[in-house]
Amino acid sequence: MASSKAFTMTGGDVAYSYSKNSTIQRDGVDAVKEQIKEAILENFDLKRLGFDTSSTAVIKIADLGCSVGPNTFFVMENIIEAVELKFLQAKNQNLSALEFQAFFNDHYENDFNTLFKTLPPSGKYFAAGVPGSFHDRLFPKSSLHLAHISYALHFLSKVPKEVVDRNKSNVFNSSEKEVVEAYSTQLKSDIECFLNARAEELVPGGLMLILAGAIPDGVSISDTVIGVYNDIMGSCLKDLVKMGVLGEGKVNSFNVPIYLVTPTELEAILRTNENFSLEKMEKHVQPMKKPLSPEGYALAVRSSFDGLTRHHFGDEFAEQIFNHFSTKVEPNFSKFQRCLRNSLNLFILLKRI
C-alpha cells in the first residue's frame, strides 16, 4: 500500500481530457515566458557549452512530465526562441547551422499517441518520446543542454507508509503533524533523486528550468485549492460509503501522492544539492486569464485524478465518484475562488555546476 502506481493525466479527446482542461497550467507557463527568455539569455553560456566557435550546434532539450499537450509544445517553442535569440546576439554564429532535439518525457502509461498526433507540423525540432519516471535517470550522461519541468514536482513517487497507516479521513495530507512530516520527507527524497538524475544528464553549464506549484509559508493546506479538492472529494467518498456504494476500507486507503511545498522548504532542498547552483527563484501568484466555472473546475479535477481514482476504485466506481463530485462543486465553489489567492508558482533556474 505504500507504493503508488504511476498515474498520468487523462489522454484522448474526451470532455475531461487534460488537453481540454489544462488552461490553468497554460496560464502559468505563459506568465513566465519572459523569465525563461531572460534566464537563457543571461545564463546559457555558449563558450562553456562549446558552441562559441562550432560551425554546427545541436541543442538538446527535455520537457519532463510533458503529459499530452498542448502546453508542452508552447514551452518548447518558448525555449527554442530564447536559444535562437542567444545565438543571434553572439558574434560569428551561423543560425542556419543550429538544430534542436526535443525530448518529451512522461510515465509509460502517458498517452503518447495523442501527444504526437498533435505535434505542431511546423516545429523547429526533431521530436522523441522518452517514457519513464523523472525521479529516475532517463538520458545518457552529459547529453542534455536544457531541461524543463512545470506543474509536476509536487507528484510524489509514492504515498509514504506513515500516511497509509494514519491518514484515514483525508485524501491529501491532513493537518496531523506526523502525516504532514511524512509527505514533506517524501518530497525531499524525491526532489533529491530528481536533481541527482538531472545532474548526470545535463552537461556542465546546462540549465534546469522549473515551474513549481507551491503554497505560501504559513498557509494551511485547508486554505488552498488542494484543500478544497480534499474537502469535496472526502465528502463524496463518505457519502458513497453511507449509500453502500463503496467500502469504508477502500475509502480509508485512498491517498493521493501529492505534496505542495512552501518556498522556504523548496529553497532549502535546492541549496543542499552540490551539483547545481540556484541562480533564480521567483514567486508568482497563479494567473487566471479566464475564470473557471464550477463545471470547468470539476472537469479540470477529473482530468488530473481520473487515472488514480480508476486504479484504486475501478472504472464503474470512478464514474459514480466523479458524477457525485460534480454535484458538490457548485455549493463549495466560493471557497475555491477564495483559496485561489493562495495558489503560488515558483519559477526556478538551476545551473549544472
Short mmCIF file of C-alpha atoms in Angstrom, two decimals:
data_model
loop_
_atom_site.label_atom_id
_atom_site.label_comp_id
_atom_site.label_asym_id
_atom_site.label_seq_id
_atom_site.Cartn_x
_atom_site.Cartn_y
_atom_site.Cartn_z
CA MET A 1 0.00 0.00 0.00
CA ALA A 2 2.94 2.38 0.47
CA SER A 3 3.80 2.37 -3.23
CA SER A 4 1.70 4.36 -5.70
CA LYS A 5 1.17 3.13 -9.23
CA ALA A 6 2.21 5.90 -11.57
CA PHE A 7 -0.81 7.77 -12.84
CA THR A 8 -0.98 10.19 -15.72
CA MET A 9 -3.27 12.95 -16.87
CA THR A 10 -6.32 11.87 -18.87
CA GLY A 11 -5.44 11.45 -22.53
CA GLY A 12 -7.57 11.19 -25.64
CA ASP A 13 -10.29 13.60 -26.70
CA VAL A 14 -12.94 13.05 -24.03
CA ALA A 15 -14.62 16.01 -22.31
CA TYR A 16 -12.41 15.60 -19.23
CA SER A 17 -9.14 15.10 -21.11
CA TYR A 18 -6.12 17.03 -19.92
CA SER A 19 -5.62 18.68 -23.31
CA LYS A 20 -9.08 20.29 -22.95
CA ASN A 21 -8.78 21.15 -19.26
CA SER A 22 -5.27 22.49 -18.66
CA THR A 23 -5.80 26.21 -19.16
CA ILE A 24 -4.64 26.95 -15.60
CA GLN A 25 -1.30 25.31 -16.40
CA ARG A 26 -1.16 27.14 -19.73
CA ASP A 27 -1.71 30.48 -17.99
CA GLY A 28 1.15 29.69 -15.60
CA VAL A 29 3.52 28.72 -18.40
CA ASP A 30 2.65 31.86 -20.39
CA ALA A 31 3.22 34.03 -17.31
CA VAL A 32 6.89 33.01 -17.06
CA LYS A 33 7.70 33.19 -20.76
CA GLU A 34 9.79 36.33 -20.27
CA GLN A 35 11.53 34.80 -17.25
CA ILE A 36 12.54 31.79 -19.36
CA LYS A 37 13.83 34.09 -22.08
CA GLU A 38 15.86 36.16 -19.62
CA ALA A 39 17.21 33.06 -17.88
CA ILE A 40 18.53 31.64 -21.15
CA LEU A 41 19.93 34.94 -22.44
CA GLU A 42 21.77 35.59 -19.19
CA ASN A 43 22.88 32.08 -18.23
CA PHE A 44 23.18 29.89 -21.37
CA ASP A 45 26.94 30.16 -21.75
CA LEU A 46 27.78 29.32 -25.37
CA LYS A 47 31.53 29.31 -24.75
CA ARG A 48 31.33 26.93 -21.80
CA LEU A 49 28.94 24.68 -23.72
CA GLY A 50 31.35 24.55 -26.67
CA PHE A 51 29.17 26.45 -29.14
CA ASP A 52 31.20 29.65 -29.42
CA THR A 53 33.32 28.51 -32.36
CA SER A 54 31.40 25.48 -33.56
CA SER A 55 30.14 25.57 -37.15
CA THR A 56 27.18 23.38 -36.19
CA ALA A 57 25.19 23.20 -32.98
CA VAL A 58 22.62 20.64 -31.87
CA ILE A 59 20.79 21.80 -28.75
CA LYS A 60 19.12 19.01 -26.77
CA ILE A 61 16.12 19.94 -24.64
CA ALA A 62 13.90 17.78 -22.42
CA ASP A 63 10.44 18.57 -21.09
CA LEU A 64 9.79 16.33 -18.10
CA GLY A 65 6.25 15.32 -17.17
CA CYS A 66 5.02 16.60 -20.54
CA SER A 67 1.57 14.95 -20.43
CA VAL A 68 -0.36 15.11 -23.73
CA GLY A 69 -0.07 18.72 -24.84
CA PRO A 70 -0.59 21.33 -25.95
CA ASN A 71 1.24 23.11 -23.10
CA THR A 72 4.45 21.16 -23.60
CA PHE A 73 4.67 22.42 -27.19
CA PHE A 74 4.28 26.04 -26.08
CA VAL A 75 7.09 25.55 -23.57
CA MET A 76 9.36 24.01 -26.19
CA GLU A 77 8.70 26.89 -28.58
CA ASN A 78 9.49 29.45 -25.87
CA ILE A 79 12.80 27.78 -25.01
CA ILE A 80 13.85 27.42 -28.63
CA GLU A 81 13.01 31.05 -29.42
CA ALA A 82 15.17 32.16 -26.48
CA VAL A 83 18.11 29.96 -27.56
CA GLU A 84 17.88 31.27 -31.13
CA LEU A 85 17.95 34.83 -29.81
CA LYS A 86 21.01 33.98 -27.71
CA PHE A 87 22.80 32.70 -30.81
CA LEU A 88 21.74 35.77 -32.81
CA GLN A 89 23.23 38.04 -30.16
CA ALA A 90 26.52 36.14 -30.23
CA LYS A 91 29.12 37.09 -32.82
CA ASN A 92 30.14 34.71 -35.60
CA GLN A 93 27.17 32.42 -35.09
CA ASN A 94 25.55 30.73 -38.05
CA LEU A 95 21.87 30.37 -37.12
CA SER A 96 21.18 28.16 -40.14
CA ALA A 97 23.50 25.53 -38.65
CA LEU A 98 21.53 25.47 -35.40
CA GLU A 99 19.36 22.37 -34.81
CA PHE A 100 17.22 21.18 -31.91
CA GLN A 101 16.40 17.77 -30.48
CA ALA A 102 13.30 17.87 -28.25
CA PHE A 103 12.59 15.05 -25.81
CA PHE A 104 9.08 14.70 -24.38
CA ASN A 105 9.02 12.64 -21.19
CA ASP A 106 6.26 11.18 -19.05
CA HIS A 107 5.31 7.87 -17.45
CA TYR A 108 4.95 4.76 -19.61
CA GLU A 109 1.15 5.00 -19.21
CA ASN A 110 1.06 8.51 -20.71
CA ASP A 111 -0.98 8.94 -23.90
CA PHE A 112 1.98 9.45 -26.23
CA ASN A 113 -0.25 8.70 -29.24
CA THR A 114 -2.34 11.80 -28.59
CA LEU A 115 0.80 13.78 -27.80
CA PHE A 116 2.43 13.09 -31.14
CA LYS A 117 -0.79 13.30 -33.14
CA THR A 118 -1.00 16.94 -32.06
CA LEU A 119 2.68 17.72 -32.57
CA PRO A 120 2.92 21.09 -34.38
CA PRO A 121 3.79 20.37 -38.03
CA SER A 122 5.97 23.46 -38.22
CA GLY A 123 8.07 22.61 -35.17
CA LYS A 124 11.72 23.59 -35.37
CA TYR A 125 12.91 20.42 -33.71
CA PHE A 126 13.35 16.70 -34.05
CA ALA A 127 10.95 15.15 -31.56
CA ALA A 128 11.26 11.98 -29.50
CA GLY A 129 9.23 10.44 -26.68
CA VAL A 130 11.02 9.24 -23.56
CA PRO A 131 8.86 7.08 -21.24
CA GLY A 132 9.77 6.74 -17.57
CA SER A 133 9.66 8.47 -14.20
CA PHE A 134 11.52 11.76 -13.92
CA HIS A 135 12.57 10.68 -10.44
CA ASP A 136 14.99 8.30 -12.20
CA ARG A 137 17.63 8.56 -14.92
CA LEU A 138 16.17 8.99 -18.39
CA PHE A 139 19.07 10.08 -20.62
CA PRO A 140 22.77 9.27 -21.16
CA LYS A 141 25.34 11.16 -19.16
CA SER A 142 26.01 14.75 -20.18
CA SER A 143 23.57 14.60 -23.08
CA LEU A 144 21.20 17.50 -22.34
CA HIS A 145 21.74 21.24 -22.55
CA LEU A 146 18.38 22.31 -21.11
CA ALA A 147 15.68 20.58 -19.09
CA HIS A 148 12.28 21.91 -18.11
CA ILE A 149 9.53 20.79 -15.75
CA SER A 150 6.28 22.54 -14.88
CA TYR A 151 3.39 21.66 -12.56
CA ALA A 152 4.83 18.20 -11.86
CA LEU A 153 7.34 18.26 -8.99
CA HIS A 154 4.51 18.00 -6.45
CA PHE A 155 3.69 14.47 -7.67
CA LEU A 156 5.43 12.06 -5.32
CA SER A 157 6.95 8.74 -6.33
CA LYS A 158 4.77 7.03 -3.71
CA VAL A 159 2.43 7.62 -0.79
CA PRO A 160 4.54 7.46 2.39
CA LYS A 161 3.85 4.41 4.54
CA GLU A 162 3.14 6.61 7.54
CA VAL A 163 0.33 8.25 5.58
CA VAL A 164 -1.20 4.91 4.63
CA ASP A 165 -1.15 3.88 8.28
CA ARG A 166 -2.56 7.11 9.76
CA ASN A 167 -4.41 9.19 7.17
CA LYS A 168 -7.83 7.54 7.35
CA SER A 169 -10.07 10.50 6.60
CA ASN A 170 -8.18 12.75 4.22
CA VAL A 171 -7.49 12.35 0.52
CA PHE A 172 -4.46 14.63 0.78
CA ASN A 173 -2.16 15.30 3.70
CA SER A 174 -4.16 16.34 6.75
CA SER A 175 -3.11 18.83 9.40
CA GLU A 176 -1.88 15.96 11.57
CA LYS A 177 1.79 16.67 12.26
CA GLU A 178 3.08 13.15 11.58
CA VAL A 179 1.23 12.95 8.25
CA VAL A 180 2.49 16.34 7.06
CA GLU A 181 6.05 15.45 8.06
CA ALA A 182 5.83 12.13 6.19
CA TYR A 183 4.71 13.90 3.00
CA SER A 184 7.40 16.55 3.39
CA THR A 185 10.11 13.93 3.91
CA GLN A 186 8.96 12.00 0.85
CA LEU A 187 9.02 15.14 -1.29
CA LYS A 188 12.53 15.97 -0.11
CA SER A 189 13.72 12.48 -1.02
CA ASP A 190 12.01 12.62 -4.42
CA ILE A 191 13.44 16.03 -5.33
CA GLU A 192 16.91 14.88 -4.32
CA CYS A 193 16.53 11.87 -6.63
CA PHE A 194 15.24 14.15 -9.38
CA LEU A 195 18.17 16.56 -9.07
CA ASN A 196 20.78 13.82 -8.88
CA ALA A 197 19.38 12.22 -12.04
CA ARG A 198 19.43 15.54 -13.88
CA ALA A 199 22.97 16.21 -12.66
CA GLU A 200 24.07 13.08 -14.52
CA GLU A 201 22.20 14.02 -17.69
CA LEU A 202 22.92 17.75 -18.05
CA VAL A 203 26.24 18.95 -19.39
CA PRO A 204 28.28 21.27 -17.13
CA GLY A 205 26.72 24.69 -17.59
CA GLY A 206 23.39 23.20 -18.64
CA LEU A 207 20.20 24.79 -17.32
CA MET A 208 17.26 23.37 -15.38
CA LEU A 209 14.06 25.43 -15.69
CA ILE A 210 11.37 24.70 -13.08
CA LEU A 211 7.83 26.00 -12.61
CA ALA A 212 6.60 24.52 -9.35
CA GLY A 213 3.24 24.82 -7.65
CA ALA A 214 3.56 25.83 -4.00
CA ILE A 215 1.71 27.27 -1.03
CA PRO A 216 2.81 30.41 0.81
CA ASP A 217 4.74 29.96 4.03
CA GLY A 218 2.40 29.79 6.99
CA VAL A 219 -0.72 28.91 4.97
CA SER A 220 -2.63 25.76 5.93
CA ILE A 221 -3.33 23.15 3.26
CA SER A 222 -7.04 23.56 4.07
CA ASP A 223 -6.87 27.13 2.73
CA THR A 224 -5.64 26.14 -0.72
CA VAL A 225 -7.32 24.80 -3.86
CA ILE A 226 -5.85 21.41 -2.97
CA GLY A 227 -7.63 21.68 0.36
CA VAL A 228 -10.90 22.42 -1.43
CA TYR A 229 -10.49 19.27 -3.52
CA ASN A 230 -9.72 17.31 -0.36
CA ASP A 231 -12.89 18.57 1.32
CA ILE A 232 -15.19 17.92 -1.65
CA MET A 233 -13.74 14.55 -2.60
CA GLY A 234 -13.61 13.41 1.02
CA SER A 235 -17.26 14.34 1.45
CA CYS A 236 -18.19 12.47 -1.74
CA LEU A 237 -16.42 9.31 -0.65
CA LYS A 238 -18.05 9.38 2.78
CA ASP A 239 -21.47 9.81 1.14
CA LEU A 240 -20.87 6.82 -1.10
CA VAL A 241 -19.84 4.73 1.89
CA LYS A 242 -23.10 5.64 3.66
CA MET A 243 -25.00 4.76 0.49
CA GLY A 244 -23.33 1.34 0.41
CA VAL A 245 -21.63 2.02 -2.91
CA LEU A 246 -18.06 1.97 -1.55
CA GLY A 247 -16.47 0.05 1.29
CA GLU A 248 -15.06 2.04 4.18
CA GLY A 249 -11.71 0.26 4.00
CA LYS A 250 -11.33 1.12 0.33
CA VAL A 251 -12.02 4.78 1.04
CA ASN A 252 -9.69 4.92 4.05
CA SER A 253 -6.83 3.57 1.95
CA PHE A 254 -7.25 6.20 -0.78
CA ASN A 255 -4.45 8.76 -0.52
CA VAL A 256 -3.13 10.97 -3.31
CA PRO A 257 0.68 11.10 -3.79
CA ILE A 258 0.90 14.88 -3.90
CA TYR A 259 2.54 17.42 -1.62
CA LEU A 260 2.66 21.15 -2.23
CA VAL A 261 5.85 22.59 -0.82
CA THR A 262 6.41 26.05 0.67
CA PRO A 263 9.07 28.36 -0.83
CA THR A 264 11.20 28.02 2.31
CA GLU A 265 11.08 24.20 2.16
CA LEU A 266 11.95 24.05 -1.51
CA GLU A 267 14.78 26.57 -1.35
CA ALA A 268 16.40 24.59 1.49
CA ILE A 269 16.23 21.40 -0.58
CA LEU A 270 17.68 23.04 -3.68
CA ARG A 271 20.56 24.71 -1.84
CA THR A 272 21.74 21.44 -0.32
CA ASN A 273 22.37 19.86 -3.72
CA GLU A 274 26.01 20.28 -4.63
CA ASN A 275 25.53 19.64 -8.35
CA PHE A 276 23.53 22.78 -9.08
CA SER A 277 23.74 26.47 -8.30
CA LEU A 278 20.44 28.20 -7.57
CA GLU A 279 20.54 31.15 -9.96
CA LYS A 280 16.99 32.40 -9.54
CA MET A 281 13.82 31.71 -7.53
CA GLU A 282 10.82 33.96 -8.06
CA LYS A 283 7.31 33.86 -6.62
CA HIS A 284 4.27 34.37 -8.83
CA VAL A 285 0.60 34.29 -7.93
CA GLN A 286 -1.14 31.75 -10.17
CA PRO A 287 -2.62 33.75 -13.08
CA MET A 288 -6.17 33.12 -14.29
CA LYS A 289 -6.84 34.74 -17.66
CA LYS A 290 -10.35 33.31 -17.76
CA PRO A 291 -12.18 32.41 -14.53
CA LEU A 292 -13.18 28.78 -14.16
CA SER A 293 -16.84 27.86 -13.88
CA PRO A 294 -17.95 25.15 -11.43
CA GLU A 295 -18.25 22.77 -14.38
CA GLY A 296 -14.79 23.72 -15.63
CA TYR A 297 -13.33 23.12 -12.19
CA ALA A 298 -14.95 19.66 -11.97
CA LEU A 299 -13.57 18.73 -15.40
CA ALA A 300 -10.10 20.03 -14.54
CA VAL A 301 -10.05 17.93 -11.37
CA ARG A 302 -11.14 14.85 -13.24
CA SER A 303 -8.55 15.38 -15.99
CA SER A 304 -5.85 15.14 -13.31
CA PHE A 305 -7.21 12.46 -10.98
CA ASP A 306 -9.33 10.16 -13.13
CA GLY A 307 -6.48 7.68 -13.68
CA LEU A 308 -5.61 7.37 -9.99
CA THR A 309 -9.26 7.06 -8.99
CA ARG A 310 -9.91 4.34 -11.57
CA HIS A 311 -6.83 2.45 -10.47
CA HIS A 312 -7.91 2.48 -6.83
CA PHE A 313 -11.68 2.06 -7.08
CA GLY A 314 -12.26 0.59 -10.57
CA ASP A 315 -13.90 2.05 -13.67
CA GLU A 316 -17.52 1.65 -12.57
CA PHE A 317 -17.00 3.29 -9.20
CA ALA A 318 -14.86 6.10 -10.65
CA GLU A 319 -17.78 7.18 -12.80
CA GLN A 320 -20.06 7.34 -9.76
CA ILE A 321 -17.44 9.18 -7.71
CA PHE A 322 -16.91 11.93 -10.27
CA ASN A 323 -20.62 12.24 -11.04
CA HIS A 324 -21.25 12.79 -7.33
CA PHE A 325 -18.24 15.11 -7.13
CA SER A 326 -19.67 17.35 -9.87
CA THR A 327 -22.91 17.85 -7.90
CA LYS A 328 -20.95 19.11 -4.89
CA VAL A 329 -18.71 21.58 -6.68
CA GLU A 330 -21.14 24.48 -7.08
CA PRO A 331 -22.14 24.70 -3.38
CA ASN A 332 -18.42 24.77 -2.49
CA PHE A 333 -17.20 26.88 -5.39
CA SER A 334 -16.96 30.14 -3.42
CA LYS A 335 -14.31 28.56 -1.19
CA PHE A 336 -12.34 27.50 -4.27
CA GLN A 337 -12.45 31.09 -5.54
CA ARG A 338 -11.29 32.44 -2.17
CA CYS A 339 -8.43 29.98 -1.94
CA LEU A 340 -7.08 30.90 -5.39
CA ARG A 341 -5.18 33.76 -3.74
CA ASN A 342 -3.02 31.13 -2.04
CA SER A 343 -2.09 29.43 -5.33
CA LEU A 344 1.59 30.21 -5.72
CA ASN A 345 4.00 29.38 -8.54
CA LEU A 346 7.77 29.34 -8.15
CA PHE A 347 9.96 29.99 -11.17
CA ILE A 348 13.37 28.45 -10.54
CA LEU A 349 16.57 28.46 -12.54
CA LEU A 350 19.31 25.96 -11.69
CA LYS A 351 22.67 25.69 -13.43
CA ARG A 352 24.70 22.49 -13.59
CA ILE A 353 28.00 23.16 -11.87
#
